[in-house]
Amino acid sequence: MQKSEKRARADAPPAAAAASEGAGGSVGASSSASQQPTIEWEDREALGCLISQLQSIKQLEAQVADVLLDVRPNLTSQIADSLPGISGKLRALEESVSWRYSSVRSLIGMLTAVKVAKPPLPQPIGNKALPAHARSTKPYTGRPCLDGLPPDVTHIVLGHLPMKDAVPLSRVNRSMRQQISDETNGIYKHLVIGKDERDFWRQGIRKNIEGDSAPAPPAPYIDHIYGYVTPTRPRRSSSQERAIEEGLNKVKQSLSGLRTVHITGFEDHKFPHECVEASRGTIRHMRLTEEGPTRGSSDLFDDDEFGGARRNDVEVVFSQMEGLYLDYWPTGRRFRKWRFPSLRSVEFSNAIDDDVKGVMRRARKLRTLVMAPFRFWVTEVVAALRWCPELVDIKWVRLGESVEDAVSLLTDLKLQLEPTWSLPSMKGVEKRLGIELSDKIAVPFEHDLMHRRSPDLVGLPAFLEWAAAAGCKIEWTARILTIDCSKDLVRSTPAPTGAMANLVRSLANSAKEVVLMCGGKALDQSWARLLVFSSATKLTVTGVSSPEALSSVPPFLTTVHDDSGGNRHLPKVRELEASSSGTLSRDSEDERIRDSRWEEVCETVNGPGSLQALLGALTGLAPLSLFSSVQMKCVVAVNGMDGRSRSPRVVSLALQLKSCTTTREIQSCMPLIAGVRPAKVILDVPAILRQCIKQAEGEGYAVLEKGEWWGLQLLDLRMPH
Amino acid sequence: METAPMETEQRLVKLSSSQGDVFEVEFGTACYADVVKQMIDFTSESSDAETIPLNLKTTVLEKVLQYCDYHRDNEPKEIPKPLPTTNLGEIVGDWDAAFINVDDENMLYELILAANYLDIKPLLDLACAKAACAIKHMTPDAIREHFNLQPEQMTPEEEQEMLEELKWCTDGGAA
């Protein structure tokens, strides 16, 4: 956004313009004492952290004051006499604690009162009279008030309210009433029911219809045996029941021409269900969602009153329905009668395989099938694709946990889609597939994924070739993309070209997390043009067991932009996790790193090397975590990077040493502590291992606290850091 | 060419308000509004410097551009229907909640109309949700008073008919 040529706005009053110039300054920018200090919108998170940290300090000061209260009685007159001046020094200490407590309190008060400025607005760069024709752009319709909005917009406003709350607004005025009762966009055409409306649609609606004609409940009385008694409401007469049924029928009639349905907790609603079925000829879009795990919890649809689907039940055909969104297919038997002959698009957020198959069986004209990502497809679901010959838009198909599963799924997909997609009538029809790569599959792709292992299976390139020939555009995505540099190859695999290159580029672009497996041969430089992880915020490096292992970090991952200094390939990474283990498993009992290894890890972190280069290139880094195999679990947080040439400042290092069996193993952590030099060390050690503490004290640390979870906390006394 | 999209992204577009104030924004920000994208597509490459006039007040255009600039890189959250709470921050996040928490209600409705005019569906949804939050717990009388709307003259028969029609959704049955 261009902001350089700011000018005072013609329509802004001078005071506002002045405020605008001064706005956004720091706390100190507020010159007037009466004005509430304001900070920039971008600083609000830092402000929150600051307040939280100060509150922690305040709590600590209170604890110190609490301990000091117990100290004074122990300073007997004999001790005071023997040690002249001790009483005064203790008082000074007490006063300093009190002073610090009130200072922190005052600071918190000051920061809490700070106002956060709104996000800054863009500023015009100039003002010029436009030519007459420029003024003739289509003016928008409507007036800026509730009853002045165009009908379709009023519908959007009211669509955010449950129907039972929106309908009464027709009492506002004639204009609102017209909009609410509009034949196309009116409220009666769009059923919206929120959670917690079960009581209203079950009983409330009946009570409202009954209104004043409801028999008054007899007054409570006091019985000499039972005490205060509320008698049961008398039964309604048959005429009263008829009147209610008539009223309900009227409502149902007015709700029998629904066009859209949006219900939360659908399985709980019998009356709306009847209205939905009554509107089977008009509903075009339906969205049924649930709040929480209620699948199968409803008893409404399995009782005799409501009835289940029977052999002689008439099918309910939603002849106009084009779009359906479901958390899952409702479990009630009655839903089994539903058919969707015109349904073109269905989306599931939380479906199981039977749900998907159930809907596909009922909707043979389906064109679009969307399933939530991160969900594996099973063979039966893939086989069901054949039931819908017009299906041309499918996502997200998640490739299996292993290469074998992935190849098998790709083969099945081709097998099921090819018969229909290769028909002459489908030529020229745009087809789309969304495929998600499982995080268990790494690049460079394994041989088995790339090449046909048997005549019955297709490899990835062959699948891409088939898709291209069928006119299918594939959208690739990956939540986690693993780069495998752990193999000890003679020559690293060069980057693919053509369709495979596009595939890898898409995966890299979409990945939120990158896992880099070290220990072998680095990726060929040709991968640099494909692996730009523009969305990734976390980098995990495994196999960081020695400086040599880190030579497999591809050099291009450490390159930075000349101008901004940001990493070219990992621009958004804020979190780094490094593990000495070769895998992501942190609990393998089999992997024990020898003492000498720790020194190597220490060198790796603190000394020059690829990891250091990588750290230097990750300019947005916030926390750094180091995980070893089993004995040590290190969580290292850094204050952020000051520049590419400087080491990260480690704030804290946590080491879990409970499973260490020898003193030597415990002692081996000291080179790591000394190398990383964190401000604070948290050791989870067996209490008997005092040797370790002594050694730590020798390094200039003091025991801070014995925690419940973490055995000991050590503080670096060599201030300032 | 890999660089082509980047060049397009860095291209600047000039948009002007109905009051003549000209804003220079990045292509990606301007194209967040479908209508503006169509207008840009319509103009030829040689007319890069041409200013695209928009029938919006400067203050409204500022807010719209602010929204587009933020959301071109941050996909807006879908707003559930009906609104589960009137605290929009819980639904759409801090930024959107602060953005739409405008001091002047007139501005909110201006934004609704602007989003509709420019075909920015997420902004339209957000502003409409805010308007819905405002009226959610208001009675028809309170809405009339709040928006300074004149009550209409109805015959007793019309009134009775309306009350009967609304009975089912009126607590206690009496409208």
PDB file of N, CA and C in Angstrom, chain A residues 91-154:
ATOM      1  N   ARG A  91      15.634  -4.916  56.842  1.00  0.00           N
ATOM      2  CA  ARG A  91      14.562  -3.939  56.607  1.00  0.00           C
ATOM      3  C   ARG A  91      14.696  -3.347  55.196  1.00  0.00           C
ATOM      4  N   ALA A  92      15.927  -3.062  54.838  1.00  0.00           N
ATOM      5  CA  ALA A  92      16.138  -2.523  53.479  1.00  0.00           C
ATOM      6  C   ALA A  92      15.664  -3.523  52.426  1.00  0.00           C
ATOM      7  N   LEU A  93      15.941  -4.807  52.709  1.00  0.00           N
ATOM      8  CA  LEU A  93      15.484  -5.847  51.769  1.00  0.00           C
ATOM      9  C   LEU A  93      13.965  -5.870  51.698  1.00  0.00           C
ATOM     10  N   GLU A  94      13.322  -5.791  52.872  1.00  0.00           N
ATOM     11  CA  GLU A  94      11.856  -5.796  52.914  1.00  0.00           C
ATOM     12  C   GLU A  94      11.298  -4.601  52.148  1.00  0.00           C
ATOM     13  N   GLU A  95      11.923  -3.462  52.362  1.00  0.00           N
ATOM     14  CA  GLU A  95      11.443  -2.249  51.690  1.00  0.00           C
ATOM     15  C   GLU A  95      11.644  -2.340  50.175  1.00  0.00           C
ATOM     16  N   SER A  96      12.775  -2.945  49.803  1.00  0.00           N
ATOM     17  CA  SER A  96      13.021  -3.036  48.352  1.00  0.00           C
ATOM     18  C   SER A  96      12.012  -3.977  47.698  1.00  0.00           C
ATOM     19  N   VAL A  97      11.636  -5.048  48.403  1.00  0.00           N
ATOM     20  CA  VAL A  97      10.619  -5.954  47.855  1.00  0.00           C
ATOM     21  C   VAL A  97       9.297  -5.214  47.713  1.00  0.00           C
ATOM     22  N   SER A  98       8.970  -4.470  48.754  1.00  0.00           N
ATOM     23  CA  SER A  98       7.716  -3.714  48.733  1.00  0.00           C
ATOM     24  C   SER A  98       7.730  -2.677  47.608  1.00  0.00           C
ATOM     25  N   TRP A  99       8.891  -2.023  47.459  1.00  0.00           N
ATOM     26  CA  TRP A  99       9.004  -0.999  46.399  1.00  0.00           C
ATOM     27  C   TRP A  99       8.878  -1.642  45.008  1.00  0.00           C
ATOM     28  N   ARG A 100       9.553  -2.796  44.862  1.00  0.00           N
ATOM     29  CA  ARG A 100       9.495  -3.472  43.559  1.00  0.00           C
ATOM     30  C   ARG A 100       8.065  -3.925  43.248  1.00  0.00           C
ATOM     31  N   TYR A 101       7.377  -4.419  44.299  1.00  0.00           N
ATOM     32  CA  TYR A 101       6.004  -4.885  44.100  1.00  0.00           C
ATOM     33  C   TYR A 101       5.115  -3.741  43.617  1.00  0.00           C
ATOM     34  N   SER A 102       5.243  -2.588  44.309  1.00  0.00           N
ATOM     35  CA  SER A 102       4.377  -1.480  43.878  1.00  0.00           C
ATOM     36  C   SER A 102       4.798  -0.924  42.514  1.00  0.00           C
ATOM     37  N   SER A 103       6.091  -0.977  42.224  1.00  0.00           N
ATOM     38  CA  SER A 103       6.535  -0.512  40.899  1.00  0.00           C
ATOM     39  C   SER A 103       5.938  -1.384  39.796  1.00  0.00           C
ATOM     40  N   VAL A 104       6.002  -2.697  40.010  1.00  0.00           N
ATOM     41  CA  VAL A 104       5.460  -3.617  39.000  1.00  0.00           C
ATOM     42  C   VAL A 104       3.959  -3.407  38.871  1.00  0.00           C
ATOM     43  N   ARG A 105       3.309  -3.212  40.018  1.00  0.00           N
ATOM     44  CA  ARG A 105       1.861  -3.001  40.008  1.00  0.00           C
ATOM     45  C   ARG A 105       1.509  -1.749  39.202  1.00  0.00           C
ATOM     46  N   SER A 106       2.299  -0.724  39.446  1.00  0.00           N
ATOM     47  CA  SER A 106       2.040   0.525  38.749  1.00  0.00           C
ATOM     48  C   SER A 106       2.297   0.369  37.242  1.00  0.00           C
ATOM     49  N   LEU A 107       3.351  -0.370  36.921  1.00  0.00           N
ATOM     50  CA  LEU A 107       3.639  -0.624  35.503  1.00  0.00           C
ATOM     51  C   LEU A 107       2.487  -1.367  34.824  1.00  0.00           C
ATOM     52  N   ILE A 108       1.984  -2.379  35.542  1.00  0.00           N
ATOM     53  CA  ILE A 108       0.866  -3.160  34.974  1.00  0.00           C
ATOM     54  C   ILE A 108      -0.334  -2.250  34.755  1.00  0.00           C
ATOM     55  N   GLY A 109      -0.584  -1.405  35.760  1.00  0.00           N
ATOM     56  CA  GLY A 109      -1.711  -0.467  35.648  1.00  0.00           C
ATOM     57  C   GLY A 109      -1.550   0.439  34.436  1.00  0.00           C
ATOM     58  N   MET A 110      -0.312   0.929  34.257  1.00  0.00           N
ATOM     59  CA  MET A 110      -0.051   1.840  33.127  1.00  0.00           C
ATOM     60  C   MET A 110      -0.289   1.130  31.791  1.00  0.00           C
ATOM     61  N   LEU A 111       0.216  -0.106  31.698  1.00  0.00           N
ATOM     62  CA  LEU A 111       0.103  -0.821  30.425  1.00  0.00           C
ATOM     63  C   LEU A 111      -1.330  -1.289  30.164  1.00  0.00           C
ATOM     64  N   THR A 112      -2.039  -1.591  31.235  1.00  0.00           N
ATOM     65  CA  THR A 112      -3.417  -2.039  31.045  1.00  0.00           C
ATOM     66  C   THR A 112      -4.283  -0.896  30.521  1.00  0.00           C
ATOM     67  N   ALA A 113      -3.922   0.318  30.908  1.00  0.00           N
ATOM     68  CA  ALA A 113      -4.725   1.470  30.491  1.00  0.00           C
ATOM     69  C   ALA A 113      -4.441   1.899  29.051  1.00  0.00           C
ATOM     70  N   VAL A 114      -3.404   1.307  28.476  1.00  0.00           N
ATOM     71  CA  VAL A 114      -3.036   1.720  27.116  1.00  0.00           C
ATOM     72  C   VAL A 114      -4.119   1.281  26.122  1.00  0.00           C
ATOM     73  N   LYS A 115      -4.426   2.184  25.229  1.00  0.00           N
ATOM     74  CA  LYS A 115      -5.431   1.888  24.223  1.00  0.00           C
ATOM     75  C   LYS A 115      -4.719   1.396  22.952  1.00  0.00           C
ATOM     76  N   VAL A 116      -5.305   0.399  22.316  1.00  0.00           N
ATOM     77  CA  VAL A 116      -4.705  -0.107  21.081  1.00  0.00           C
ATOM     78  C   VAL A 116      -5.363   0.596  19.894  1.00  0.00           C
ATOM     79  N   ALA A 117      -4.532   1.174  19.050  1.00  0.00           N
ATOM     80  CA  ALA A 117      -5.064   1.881  17.883  1.00  0.00           C
ATOM     81  C   ALA A 117      -5.670   0.883  16.914  1.00  0.00           C
ATOM     82  N   LYS A 118      -6.592   1.352  16.125  1.00  0.00           N
ATOM     83  CA  LYS A 118      -7.177   0.484  15.101  1.00  0.00           C
ATOM     84  C   LYS A 118      -6.138   0.263  14.005  1.00  0.00           C
ATOM     85  N   PRO A 119      -6.286  -0.806  13.222  1.00  0.00           N
ATOM     86  CA  PRO A 119      -5.349  -1.003  12.127  1.00  0.00           C
ATOM     87  C   PRO A 119      -5.288   0.246  11.246  1.00  0.00           C
ATOM     88  N   PRO A 120      -4.101   0.631  10.798  1.00  0.00           N
ATOM     89  CA  PRO A 120      -3.977   1.887  10.057  1.00  0.00           C
ATOM     90  C   PRO A 120      -4.720   1.832   8.724  1.00  0.00           C
ATOM     91  N   LEU A 121      -5.301   2.958   8.389  1.00  0.00           N
ATOM     92  CA  LEU A 121      -6.028   3.048   7.121  1.00  0.00           C
ATOM     93  C   LEU A 121      -5.076   3.478   6.010  1.00  0.00           C
ATOM     94  N   PRO A 122      -5.334   3.046   4.804  1.00  0.00           N
ATOM     95  CA  PRO A 122      -4.525   3.552   3.690  1.00  0.00           C
ATOM     96  C   PRO A 122      -4.817   5.037   3.484  1.00  0.00           C
ATOM     97  N   GLN A 123      -3.858   5.726   2.938  1.00  0.00           N
ATOM     98  CA  GLN A 123      -4.013   7.171   2.730  1.00  0.00           C
ATOM     99  C   GLN A 123      -4.036   7.486   1.239  1.00  0.00           C
ATOM    100  N   PRO A 124      -4.841   8.450   0.833  1.00  0.00           N
ATOM    101  CA  PRO A 124      -4.836   8.836  -0.582  1.00  0.00           C
ATOM    102  C   PRO A 124      -3.520   9.513  -0.951  1.00  0.00           C
ATOM    103  N   ILE A 125      -3.123   9.349  -2.188  1.00  0.00           N
ATOM    104  CA  ILE A 125      -1.869   9.976  -2.622  1.00  0.00           C
ATOM    105  C   ILE A 125      -2.134  11.303  -3.318  1.00  0.00           C
ATOM    106  N   GLY A 126      -3.352  11.612  -3.546  1.00  0.00           N
ATOM    107  CA  GLY A 126      -3.650  12.881  -4.202  1.00  0.00           C
ATOM    108  C   GLY A 126      -5.133  13.021  -4.424  1.00  0.00           C
ATOM    109  N   ASN A 127      -5.506  14.169  -4.969  1.00  0.00           N
ATOM    110  CA  ASN A 127      -6.914  14.413  -5.263  1.00  0.00           C
ATOM    111  C   ASN A 127      -7.000  15.115  -6.595  1.00  0.00           C
ATOM    112  N   LYS A 128      -7.803  14.552  -7.452  1.00  0.00           N
ATOM    113  CA  LYS A 128      -7.964  15.240  -8.733  1.00  0.00           C
ATOM    114  C   LYS A 128      -9.387  15.039  -9.236  1.00  0.00           C
ATOM    115  N   ALA A 129      -9.852  16.061  -9.918  1.00  0.00           N
ATOM    116  CA  ALA A 129     -11.201  15.982 -10.469  1.00  0.00           C
ATOM    117  C   ALA A 129     -11.180  14.985 -11.614  1.00  0.00           C
ATOM    118  N   LEU A 130     -12.112  14.077 -11.574  1.00  0.00           N
ATOM    119  CA  LEU A 130     -12.150  13.064 -12.618  1.00  0.00           C
ATOM    120  C   LEU A 130     -12.975  13.564 -13.793  1.00  0.00           C
ATOM    121  N   PRO A 131     -12.695  13.048 -14.964  1.00  0.00           N
ATOM    122  CA  PRO A 131     -13.519  13.445 -16.102  1.00  0.00           C
ATOM    123  C   PRO A 131     -14.974  13.026 -15.905  1.00  0.00           C
ATOM    124  N   ALA A 132     -15.838  13.689 -16.595  1.00  0.00           N
ATOM    125  CA  ALA A 132     -17.272  13.476 -16.405  1.00  0.00           C
ATOM    126  C   ALA A 132     -17.660  12.014 -16.593  1.00  0.00           C
ATOM    127  N   HIS A 133     -17.043  11.339 -17.586  1.00  0.00           N
ATOM    128  CA  HIS A 133     -17.459   9.958 -17.848  1.00  0.00           C
ATOM    129  C   HIS A 133     -17.105   9.039 -16.683  1.00  0.00           C
ATOM    130  N   ALA A 134     -16.077   9.428 -15.922  1.00  0.00           N
ATOM    131  CA  ALA A 134     -15.665   8.607 -14.788  1.00  0.00           C
ATOM    132  C   ALA A 134     -16.744   8.565 -13.713  1.00  0.00           C
ATOM    133  N   ARG A 135     -17.512   9.604 -13.646  1.00  0.00           N
ATOM    134  CA  ARG A 135     -18.565   9.667 -12.622  1.00  0.00           C
ATOM    135  C   ARG A 135     -19.738   8.743 -12.968  1.00  0.00           C
ATOM    136  N   SER A 136     -19.733   8.250 -14.161  1.00  0.00           N
ATOM    137  CA  SER A 136     -20.919   7.517 -14.588  1.00  0.00           C
ATOM    138  C   SER A 136     -20.849   6.030 -14.263  1.00  0.00           C
ATOM    139  N   THR A 137     -19.883   5.640 -13.427  1.00  0.00           N
ATOM    140  CA  THR A 137     -19.855   4.221 -13.044  1.00  0.00           C
ATOM    141  C   THR A 137     -21.125   3.903 -12.266  1.00  0.00           C
ATOM    142  N   LYS A 138     -21.506   2.673 -12.366  1.00  0.00           N
ATOM    143  CA  LYS A 138     -22.786   2.246 -11.793  1.00  0.00           C
ATOM    144  C   LYS A 138     -22.877   2.605 -10.305  1.00  0.00           C
ATOM    145  N   PRO A 139     -23.845   3.389  -9.929  1.00  0.00           N
ATOM    146  CA  PRO A 139     -23.967   3.699  -8.510  1.00  0.00           C
ATOM    147  C   PRO A 139     -24.536   2.500  -7.762  1.00  0.00           C
ATOM    148  N   TYR A 140     -24.154   2.367  -6.543  1.00  0.00           N
ATOM    149  CA  TYR A 140     -24.744   1.240  -5.831  1.00  0.00           C
ATOM    150  C   TYR A 140     -26.145   1.583  -5.382  1.00  0.00           C
ATOM    151  N   THR A 141     -26.918   0.540  -5.198  1.00  0.00           N
ATOM    152  CA  THR A 141     -28.307   0.772  -4.832  1.00  0.00           C
ATOM    153  C   THR A 141     -28.432   0.693  -3.320  1.00  0.00           C
ATOM    154  N   GLY A 142     -29.478   1.338  -2.837  1.00  0.00           N
ATOM    155  CA  GLY A 142     -29.781   1.245  -1.421  1.00  0.00           C
ATOM    156  C   GLY A 142     -29.342   2.461  -0.638  1.00  0.00           C
ATOM    157  N   ARG A 143     -29.851   2.520   0.577  1.00  0.00           N
ATOM    158  CA  ARG A 143     -29.470   3.594   1.504  1.00  0.00           C
ATOM    159  C   ARG A 143     -28.770   2.953   2.693  1.00  0.00           C
ATOM    160  N   PRO A 144     -27.836   3.678   3.288  1.00  0.00           N
ATOM    161  CA  PRO A 144     -27.089   3.054   4.392  1.00  0.00           C
ATOM    162  C   PRO A 144     -27.873   2.995   5.699  1.00  0.00           C
ATOM    163  N   CYS A 145     -28.919   2.206   5.719  1.00  0.00           N
ATOM    164  CA  CYS A 145     -29.640   1.942   6.968  1.00  0.00           C
ATOM    165  C   CYS A 145     -30.340   0.599   6.817  1.00  0.00           C
ATOM    166  N   LEU A 146     -30.847   0.068   7.904  1.00  0.00           N
ATOM    167  CA  LEU A 146     -31.360  -1.300   7.891  1.00  0.00           C
ATOM    168  C   LEU A 146     -32.456  -1.509   6.853  1.00  0.00           C
ATOM    169  N   ASP A 147     -33.425  -0.598   6.804  1.00  0.00           N
ATOM    170  CA  ASP A 147     -34.526  -0.836   5.865  1.00  0.00           C
ATOM    171  C   ASP A 147     -34.241  -0.257   4.480  1.00  0.00           C
ATOM    172  N   GLY A 148     -33.021   0.225   4.279  1.00  0.00           N
ATOM    173  CA  GLY A 148     -32.684   0.782   2.965  1.00  0.00           C
ATOM    174  C   GLY A 148     -31.802  -0.140   2.139  1.00  0.00           C
ATOM    175  N   LEU A 149     -31.476  -1.301   2.711  1.00  0.00           N
ATOM    176  CA  LEU A 149     -30.588  -2.223   1.981  1.00  0.00           C
ATOM    177  C   LEU A 149     -31.361  -2.916   0.853  1.00  0.00           C
ATOM    178  N   PRO A 150     -30.668  -3.276  -0.206  1.00  0.00           N
ATOM    179  CA  PRO A 150     -31.339  -4.047  -1.252  1.00  0.00           C
ATOM    180  C   PRO A 150     -31.847  -5.368  -0.668  1.00  0.00           C
ATOM    181  N   PRO A 151     -32.928  -5.918  -1.218  1.00  0.00           N
ATOM    182  CA  PRO A 151     -33.528  -7.134  -0.626  1.00  0.00           C
ATOM    183  C   PRO A 151     -32.550  -8.284  -0.457  1.00  0.00           C
ATOM    184  N   ASP A 152     -31.677  -8.489  -1.462  1.00  0.00           N
ATOM    185  CA  ASP A 152     -30.768  -9.629  -1.329  1.00  0.00           C
ATOM    186  C   ASP A 152     -29.755  -9.416  -0.207  1.00  0.00           C
ATOM    187  N   VAL A 153     -29.444  -8.149   0.078  1.00  0.00           N
ATOM    188  CA  VAL A 153     -28.495  -7.874   1.170  1.00  0.00           C
ATOM    189  C   VAL A 153     -29.205  -7.998   2.521  1.00  0.00           C
ATOM    190  N   THR A 154     -30.440  -7.512   2.582  1.00  0.00           N
ATOM    191  CA  THR A 154     -31.209  -7.682   3.828  1.00  0.00           C
ATOM    192  C   THR A 154     -31.310  -9.166   4.157  1.00  0.00           C
TER     193      THR A 154
END
